[in-house]
Short mmCIF file of C-alpha atoms and ligand atoms in Angstrom, two decimals:
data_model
loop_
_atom_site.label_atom_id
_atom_site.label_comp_id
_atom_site.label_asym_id
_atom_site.label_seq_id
_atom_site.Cartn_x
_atom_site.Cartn_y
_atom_site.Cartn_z
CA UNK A 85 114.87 165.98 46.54
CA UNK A 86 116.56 163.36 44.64
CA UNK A 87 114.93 161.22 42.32
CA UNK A 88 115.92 157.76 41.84
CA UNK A 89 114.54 155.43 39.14
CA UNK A 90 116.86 152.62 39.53
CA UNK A 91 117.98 150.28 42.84
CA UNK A 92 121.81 150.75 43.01
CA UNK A 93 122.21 154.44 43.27
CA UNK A 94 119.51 154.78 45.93
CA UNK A 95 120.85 152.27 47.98
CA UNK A 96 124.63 154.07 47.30
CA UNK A 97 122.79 157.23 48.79
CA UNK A 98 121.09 155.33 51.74
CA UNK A 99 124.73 153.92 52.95
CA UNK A 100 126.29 157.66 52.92
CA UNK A 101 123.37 158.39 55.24
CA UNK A 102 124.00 155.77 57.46
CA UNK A 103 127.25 155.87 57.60
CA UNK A 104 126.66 159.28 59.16
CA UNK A 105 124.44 157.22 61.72
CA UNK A 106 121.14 158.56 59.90
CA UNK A 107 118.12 156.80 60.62
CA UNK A 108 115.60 156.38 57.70
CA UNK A 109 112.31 156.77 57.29
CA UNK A 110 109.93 155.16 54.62
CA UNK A 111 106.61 156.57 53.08
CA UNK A 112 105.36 154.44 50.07
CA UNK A 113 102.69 155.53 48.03
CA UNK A 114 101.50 154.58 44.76
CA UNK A 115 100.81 158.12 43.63
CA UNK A 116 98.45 161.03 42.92
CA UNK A 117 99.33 162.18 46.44
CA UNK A 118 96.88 164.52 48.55
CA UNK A 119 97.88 165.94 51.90
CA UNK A 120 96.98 162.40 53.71
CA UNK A 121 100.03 161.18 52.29
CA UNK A 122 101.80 164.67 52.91
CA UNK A 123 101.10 164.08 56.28
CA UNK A 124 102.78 160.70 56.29
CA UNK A 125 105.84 162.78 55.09
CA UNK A 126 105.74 165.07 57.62
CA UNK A 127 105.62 162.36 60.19
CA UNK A 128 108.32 160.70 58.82
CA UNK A 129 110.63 163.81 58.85
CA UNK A 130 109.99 164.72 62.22
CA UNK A 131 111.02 161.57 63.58
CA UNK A 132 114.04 161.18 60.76
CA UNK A 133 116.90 162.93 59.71
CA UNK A 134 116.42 161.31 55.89
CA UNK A 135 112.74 160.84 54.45
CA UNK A 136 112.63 158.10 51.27
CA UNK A 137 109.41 157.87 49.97
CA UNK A 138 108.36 156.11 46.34
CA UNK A 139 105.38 156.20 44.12
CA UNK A 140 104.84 152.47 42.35
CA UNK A 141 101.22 151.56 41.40
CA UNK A 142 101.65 148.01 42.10
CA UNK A 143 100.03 145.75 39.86
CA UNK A 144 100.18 142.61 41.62
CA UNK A 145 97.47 144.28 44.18
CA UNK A 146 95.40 144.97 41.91
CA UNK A 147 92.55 142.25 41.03
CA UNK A 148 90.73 143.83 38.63
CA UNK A 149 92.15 144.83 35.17
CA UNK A 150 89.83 147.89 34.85
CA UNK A 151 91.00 149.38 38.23
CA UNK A 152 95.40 149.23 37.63
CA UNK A 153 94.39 151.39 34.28
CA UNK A 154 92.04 153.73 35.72
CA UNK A 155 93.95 154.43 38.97
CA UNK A 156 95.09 158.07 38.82
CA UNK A 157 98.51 158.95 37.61
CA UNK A 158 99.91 162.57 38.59
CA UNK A 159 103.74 162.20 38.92
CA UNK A 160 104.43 165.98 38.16
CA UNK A 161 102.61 167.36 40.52
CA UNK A 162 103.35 164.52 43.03
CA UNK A 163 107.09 165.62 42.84
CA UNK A 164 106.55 168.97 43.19
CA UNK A 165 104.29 168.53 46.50
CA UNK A 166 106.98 165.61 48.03
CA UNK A 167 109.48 168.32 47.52
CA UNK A 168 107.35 170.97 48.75
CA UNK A 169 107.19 168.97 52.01
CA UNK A 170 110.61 168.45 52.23
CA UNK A 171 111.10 165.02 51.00
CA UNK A 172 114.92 163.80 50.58
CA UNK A 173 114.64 161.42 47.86
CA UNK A 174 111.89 159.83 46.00
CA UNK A 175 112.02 156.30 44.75
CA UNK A 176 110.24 156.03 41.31
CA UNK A 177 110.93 152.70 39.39
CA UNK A 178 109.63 151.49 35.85
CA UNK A 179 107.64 148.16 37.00
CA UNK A 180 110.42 145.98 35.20
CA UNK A 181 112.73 147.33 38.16
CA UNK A 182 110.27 145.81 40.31
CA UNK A 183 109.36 142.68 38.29
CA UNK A 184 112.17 141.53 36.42
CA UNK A 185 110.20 138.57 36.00
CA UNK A 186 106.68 137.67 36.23
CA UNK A 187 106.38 136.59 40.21
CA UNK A 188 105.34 133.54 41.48
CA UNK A 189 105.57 134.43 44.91
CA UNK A 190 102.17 134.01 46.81
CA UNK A 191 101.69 135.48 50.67
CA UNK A 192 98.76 133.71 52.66
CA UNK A 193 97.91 135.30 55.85
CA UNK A 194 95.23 133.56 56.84
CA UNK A 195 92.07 135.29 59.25
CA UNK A 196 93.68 138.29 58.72
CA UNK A 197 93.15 138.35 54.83
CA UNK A 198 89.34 136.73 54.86
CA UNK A 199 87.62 139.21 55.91
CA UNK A 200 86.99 142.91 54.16
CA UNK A 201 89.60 144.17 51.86
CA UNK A 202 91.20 140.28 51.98
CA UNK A 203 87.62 138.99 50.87
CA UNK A 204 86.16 141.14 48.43
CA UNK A 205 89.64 142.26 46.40
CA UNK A 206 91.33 138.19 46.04
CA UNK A 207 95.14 138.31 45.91
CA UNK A 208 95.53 141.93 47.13
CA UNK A 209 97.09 141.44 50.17
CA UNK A 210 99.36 139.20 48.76
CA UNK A 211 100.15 141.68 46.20
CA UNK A 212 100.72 144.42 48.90
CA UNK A 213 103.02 141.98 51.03
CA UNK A 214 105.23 141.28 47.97
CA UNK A 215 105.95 144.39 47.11
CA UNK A 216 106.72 146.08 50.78
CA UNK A 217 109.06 143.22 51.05
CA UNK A 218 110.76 144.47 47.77
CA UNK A 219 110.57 147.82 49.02
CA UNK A 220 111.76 147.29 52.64
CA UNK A 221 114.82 144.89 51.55
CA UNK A 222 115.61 148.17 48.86
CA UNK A 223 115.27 150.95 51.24
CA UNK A 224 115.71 149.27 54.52
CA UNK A 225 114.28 151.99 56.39
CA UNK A 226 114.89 152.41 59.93
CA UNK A 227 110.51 153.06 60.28
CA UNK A 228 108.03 153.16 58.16
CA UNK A 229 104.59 154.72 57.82
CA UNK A 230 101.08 154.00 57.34
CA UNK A 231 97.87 155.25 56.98
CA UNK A 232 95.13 154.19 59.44
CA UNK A 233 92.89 154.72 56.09
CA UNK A 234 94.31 151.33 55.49
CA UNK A 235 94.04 149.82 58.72
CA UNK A 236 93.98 146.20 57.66
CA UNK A 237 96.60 146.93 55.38
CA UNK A 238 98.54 147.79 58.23
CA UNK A 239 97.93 144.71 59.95
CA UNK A 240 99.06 142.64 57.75
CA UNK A 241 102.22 144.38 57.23
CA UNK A 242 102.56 144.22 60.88
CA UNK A 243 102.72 140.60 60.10
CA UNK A 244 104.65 140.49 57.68
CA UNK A 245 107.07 142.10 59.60
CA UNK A 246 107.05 139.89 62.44
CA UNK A 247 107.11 136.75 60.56
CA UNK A 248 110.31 137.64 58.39
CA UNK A 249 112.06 139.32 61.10
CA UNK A 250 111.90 142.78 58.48
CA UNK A 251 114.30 145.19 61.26
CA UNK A 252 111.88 147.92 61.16
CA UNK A 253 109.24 150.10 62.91
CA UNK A 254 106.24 150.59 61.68
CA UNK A 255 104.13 153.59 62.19
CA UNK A 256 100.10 154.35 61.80
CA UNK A 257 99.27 157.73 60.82
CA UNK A 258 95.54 159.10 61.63
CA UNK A 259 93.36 159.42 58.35
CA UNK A 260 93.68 163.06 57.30
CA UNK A 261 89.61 163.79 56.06
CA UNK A 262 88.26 166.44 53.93
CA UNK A 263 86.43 169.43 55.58
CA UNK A 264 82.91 167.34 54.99
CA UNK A 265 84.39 164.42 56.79
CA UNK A 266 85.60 162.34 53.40
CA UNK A 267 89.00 160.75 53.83
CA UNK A 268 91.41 161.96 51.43
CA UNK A 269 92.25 159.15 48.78
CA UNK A 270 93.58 159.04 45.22
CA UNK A 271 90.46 157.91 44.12
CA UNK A 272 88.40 160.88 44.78
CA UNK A 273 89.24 162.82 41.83
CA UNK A 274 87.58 160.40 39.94
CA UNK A 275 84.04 161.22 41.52
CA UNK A 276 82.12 163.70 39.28
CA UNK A 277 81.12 166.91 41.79
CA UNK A 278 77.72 165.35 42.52
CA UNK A 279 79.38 161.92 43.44
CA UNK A 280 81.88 164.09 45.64
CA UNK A 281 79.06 165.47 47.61
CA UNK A 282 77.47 162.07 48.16
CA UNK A 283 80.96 160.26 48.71
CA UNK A 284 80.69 162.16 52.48
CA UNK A 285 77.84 159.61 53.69
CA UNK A 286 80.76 156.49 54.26
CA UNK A 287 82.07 159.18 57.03
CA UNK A 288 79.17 160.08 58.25
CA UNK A 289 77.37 156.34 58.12
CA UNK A 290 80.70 155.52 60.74
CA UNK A 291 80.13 158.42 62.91
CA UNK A 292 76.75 158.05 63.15
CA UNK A 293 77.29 153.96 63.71
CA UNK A 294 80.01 154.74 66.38
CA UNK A 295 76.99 156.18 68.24
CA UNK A 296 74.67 154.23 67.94
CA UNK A 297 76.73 151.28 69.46
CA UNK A 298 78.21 153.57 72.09
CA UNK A 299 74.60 154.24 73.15
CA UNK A 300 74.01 149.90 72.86
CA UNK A 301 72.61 149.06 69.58
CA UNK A 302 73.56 145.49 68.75
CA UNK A 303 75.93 145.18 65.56
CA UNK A 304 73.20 143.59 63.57
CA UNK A 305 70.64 146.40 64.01
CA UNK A 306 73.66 149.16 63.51
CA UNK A 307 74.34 147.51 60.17
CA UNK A 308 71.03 147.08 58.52
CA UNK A 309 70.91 150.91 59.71
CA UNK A 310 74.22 151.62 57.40
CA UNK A 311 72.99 149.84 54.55
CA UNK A 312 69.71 151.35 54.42
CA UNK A 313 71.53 154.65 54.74
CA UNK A 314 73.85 154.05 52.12
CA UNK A 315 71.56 152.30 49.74
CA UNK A 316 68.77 155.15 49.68
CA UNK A 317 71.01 156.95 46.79
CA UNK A 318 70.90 154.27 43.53
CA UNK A 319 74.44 155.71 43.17
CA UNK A 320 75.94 154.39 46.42
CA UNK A 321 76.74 150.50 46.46
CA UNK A 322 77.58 149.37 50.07
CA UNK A 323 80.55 146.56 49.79
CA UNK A 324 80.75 145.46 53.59
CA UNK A 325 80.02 147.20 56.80
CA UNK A 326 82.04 145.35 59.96
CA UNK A 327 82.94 145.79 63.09
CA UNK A 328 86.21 144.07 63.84
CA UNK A 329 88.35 143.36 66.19
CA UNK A 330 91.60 146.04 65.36
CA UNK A 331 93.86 143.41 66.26
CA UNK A 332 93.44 140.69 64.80
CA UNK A 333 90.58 141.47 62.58
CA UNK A 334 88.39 138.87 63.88
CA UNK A 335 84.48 140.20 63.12
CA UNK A 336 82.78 140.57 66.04
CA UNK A 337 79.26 139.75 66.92
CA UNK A 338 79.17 141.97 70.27
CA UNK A 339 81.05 145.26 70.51
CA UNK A 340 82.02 144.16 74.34
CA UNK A 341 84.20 141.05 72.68
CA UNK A 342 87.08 143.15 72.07
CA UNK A 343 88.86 146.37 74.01
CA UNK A 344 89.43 148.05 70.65
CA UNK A 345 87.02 147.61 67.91
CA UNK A 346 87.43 148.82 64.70
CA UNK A 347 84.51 150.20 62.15
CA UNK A 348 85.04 149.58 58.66
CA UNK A 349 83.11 150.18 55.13
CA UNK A 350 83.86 149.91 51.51
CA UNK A 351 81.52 151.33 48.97
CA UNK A 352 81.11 151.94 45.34
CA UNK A 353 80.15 155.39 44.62
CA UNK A 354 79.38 155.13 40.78
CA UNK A 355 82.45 153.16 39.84
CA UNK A 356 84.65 154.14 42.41
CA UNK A 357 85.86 152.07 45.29
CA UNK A 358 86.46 153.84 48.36
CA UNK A 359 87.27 152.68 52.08
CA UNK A 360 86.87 153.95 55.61
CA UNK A 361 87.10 153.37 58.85
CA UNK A 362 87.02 154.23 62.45
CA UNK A 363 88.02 153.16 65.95
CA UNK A 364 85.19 152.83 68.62
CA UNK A 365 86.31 154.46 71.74
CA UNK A 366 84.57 153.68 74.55
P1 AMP B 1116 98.26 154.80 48.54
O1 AMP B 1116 99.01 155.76 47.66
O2 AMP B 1116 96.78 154.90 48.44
O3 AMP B 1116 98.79 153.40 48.44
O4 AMP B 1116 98.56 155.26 50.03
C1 AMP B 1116 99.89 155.40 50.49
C2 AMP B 1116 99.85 155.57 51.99
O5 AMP B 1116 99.11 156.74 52.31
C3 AMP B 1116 99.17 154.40 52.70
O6 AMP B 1116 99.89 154.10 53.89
C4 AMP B 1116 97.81 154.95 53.01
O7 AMP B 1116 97.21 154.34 54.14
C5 AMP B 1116 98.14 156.41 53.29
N1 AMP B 1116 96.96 157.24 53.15
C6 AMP B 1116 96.04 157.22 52.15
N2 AMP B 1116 95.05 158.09 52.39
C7 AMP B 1116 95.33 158.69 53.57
C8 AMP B 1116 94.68 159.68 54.37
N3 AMP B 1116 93.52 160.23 53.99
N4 AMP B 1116 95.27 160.06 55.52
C9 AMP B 1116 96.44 159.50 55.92
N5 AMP B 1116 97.11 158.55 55.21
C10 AMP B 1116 96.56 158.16 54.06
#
């Protein structure tokens, strides 16, 4: 795999590639990698002769100050697992390559970015748009992938990507879980064990909320039932609990408004933020 730190020299290597009529294919990640973003890899690579991916822990998506510092930094073994996988080259820049100067670019997507992630974490999408534009007008991949961890992440880069006319495809990914259900995120080796063990109840809150609306609960009964659930350990702080429309994020009141709802949950177990979600098929 090759490693590049700076712009020029990976875009020298991307033009060999496509002057060979390569297609590209993008994985970004900001880091500490587990197999969920593996996975992405793998995805990209079987649909792609060339695989870039690139670990940047963006701080304009942060919000809070406390978070950027303690978010997990594990390039070593990160390299070692991208090349493990098969990875062709790995984009890895200092955050001045990224920011040459402070930016004073703002996104605004509007319903999409009020609701969930948008509401509770101010400025993050606009953080995350900024720098997959930087990212896609570097690598311009041919696709690019996503995790359906991040689902409303993914629609707004969906977007983003239809309203600047960015000439690539993008790709969800399913959420790759741990045995008890967890999905697999960079944050959950900062649980302690017992936190670890309890972090398994956002999974299981969804699974069991999937059925109870299958079976014709009414959203408002289903989520008093996750918050109560959630709430019974003082360690566990439920953030939201919504069912959404998963295309356009509107919030819905009746499961019946929309042909594909979406579940989704943020909690803080101890201090640690974590996300899920879950389609409801019906
Ligand atoms: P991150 O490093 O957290 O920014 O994530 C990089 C990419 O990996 C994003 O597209 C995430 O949605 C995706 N991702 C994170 N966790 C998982 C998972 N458990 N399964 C599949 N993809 C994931």
């Amino acid at each position: 795999m090759q490693i590049f730190k700076e712009i020029a020299p990976l875009k020298a290597f991307l033009v060999e590639k496509r002057r060979l009529g390569q297609t590209v294919g993008f994985v970004p990640t900001m880091g500490a990698l587990h197999e969920g973003h593996l996975s992405l890899i793998q995805a990209s690579k079987k649909d792609n002769p060339v695989t870039v991916s690139s670990i940047f822990v963006n701080p304009a998506q942060f919000n809070n100050p406390a978070d950027l510092e303690k978010y997990p930094r594990t390039p070593d073994t990160d390299i070692a697992m991208m090349e493990k996988v098969g990875c062709d080259a790995l984009f890895f820049p200092d955050t001045g390559v990224m920011y040459e100067t402070e930016s004073t670019v703002r996104f605004d997507f509007g319903n999409l970015e009020q609701v969930m992630e948008g509401k509770f974490r101010p400025g993050h999408f606009s953080g995350v748009a900024l720098v997959v534009s930087k990212l896609f007008h570097i690598v311009e991949p041919d696709y690019a992938y996503f995790g359906q961890k991040d689902w409303q992440q993914f629609a707004i880069i969906r977007q983003l990507v239809r309203e600047l006319k960015f000439n690539v495809q993008l790709k969800s990914v399913p959420t790759l879980r741990e045995s008890d259900g967890l999905a697999m995120s960079s944050r959950n080796m900062r649980l302690t064990p017992t936190q670890r063990k309890k972090a398994a109840v956002l999974h299981h809150a969804l699974v069991h909320a999937s059925g109870m609306l299958k079976n014709g609960s009414a959203i408002e009964e289903v989520k008093m039932h996750v918050q109560r659930t959630l709430e019974s350990d003082h360690e566990i702080k439920l953030e939201y609990f919504e069912v959404a429309n998963s295309e356009n994020l509107k919030l819905l009141n009746r499961v019946e408004e929309s042909v594909s709802p979406i579940l989704c949950i943020a909690a803080f177990v101890g201090d640690v933020r974590l996300i899920d979600n879950m389609f409801l098929s019906r």
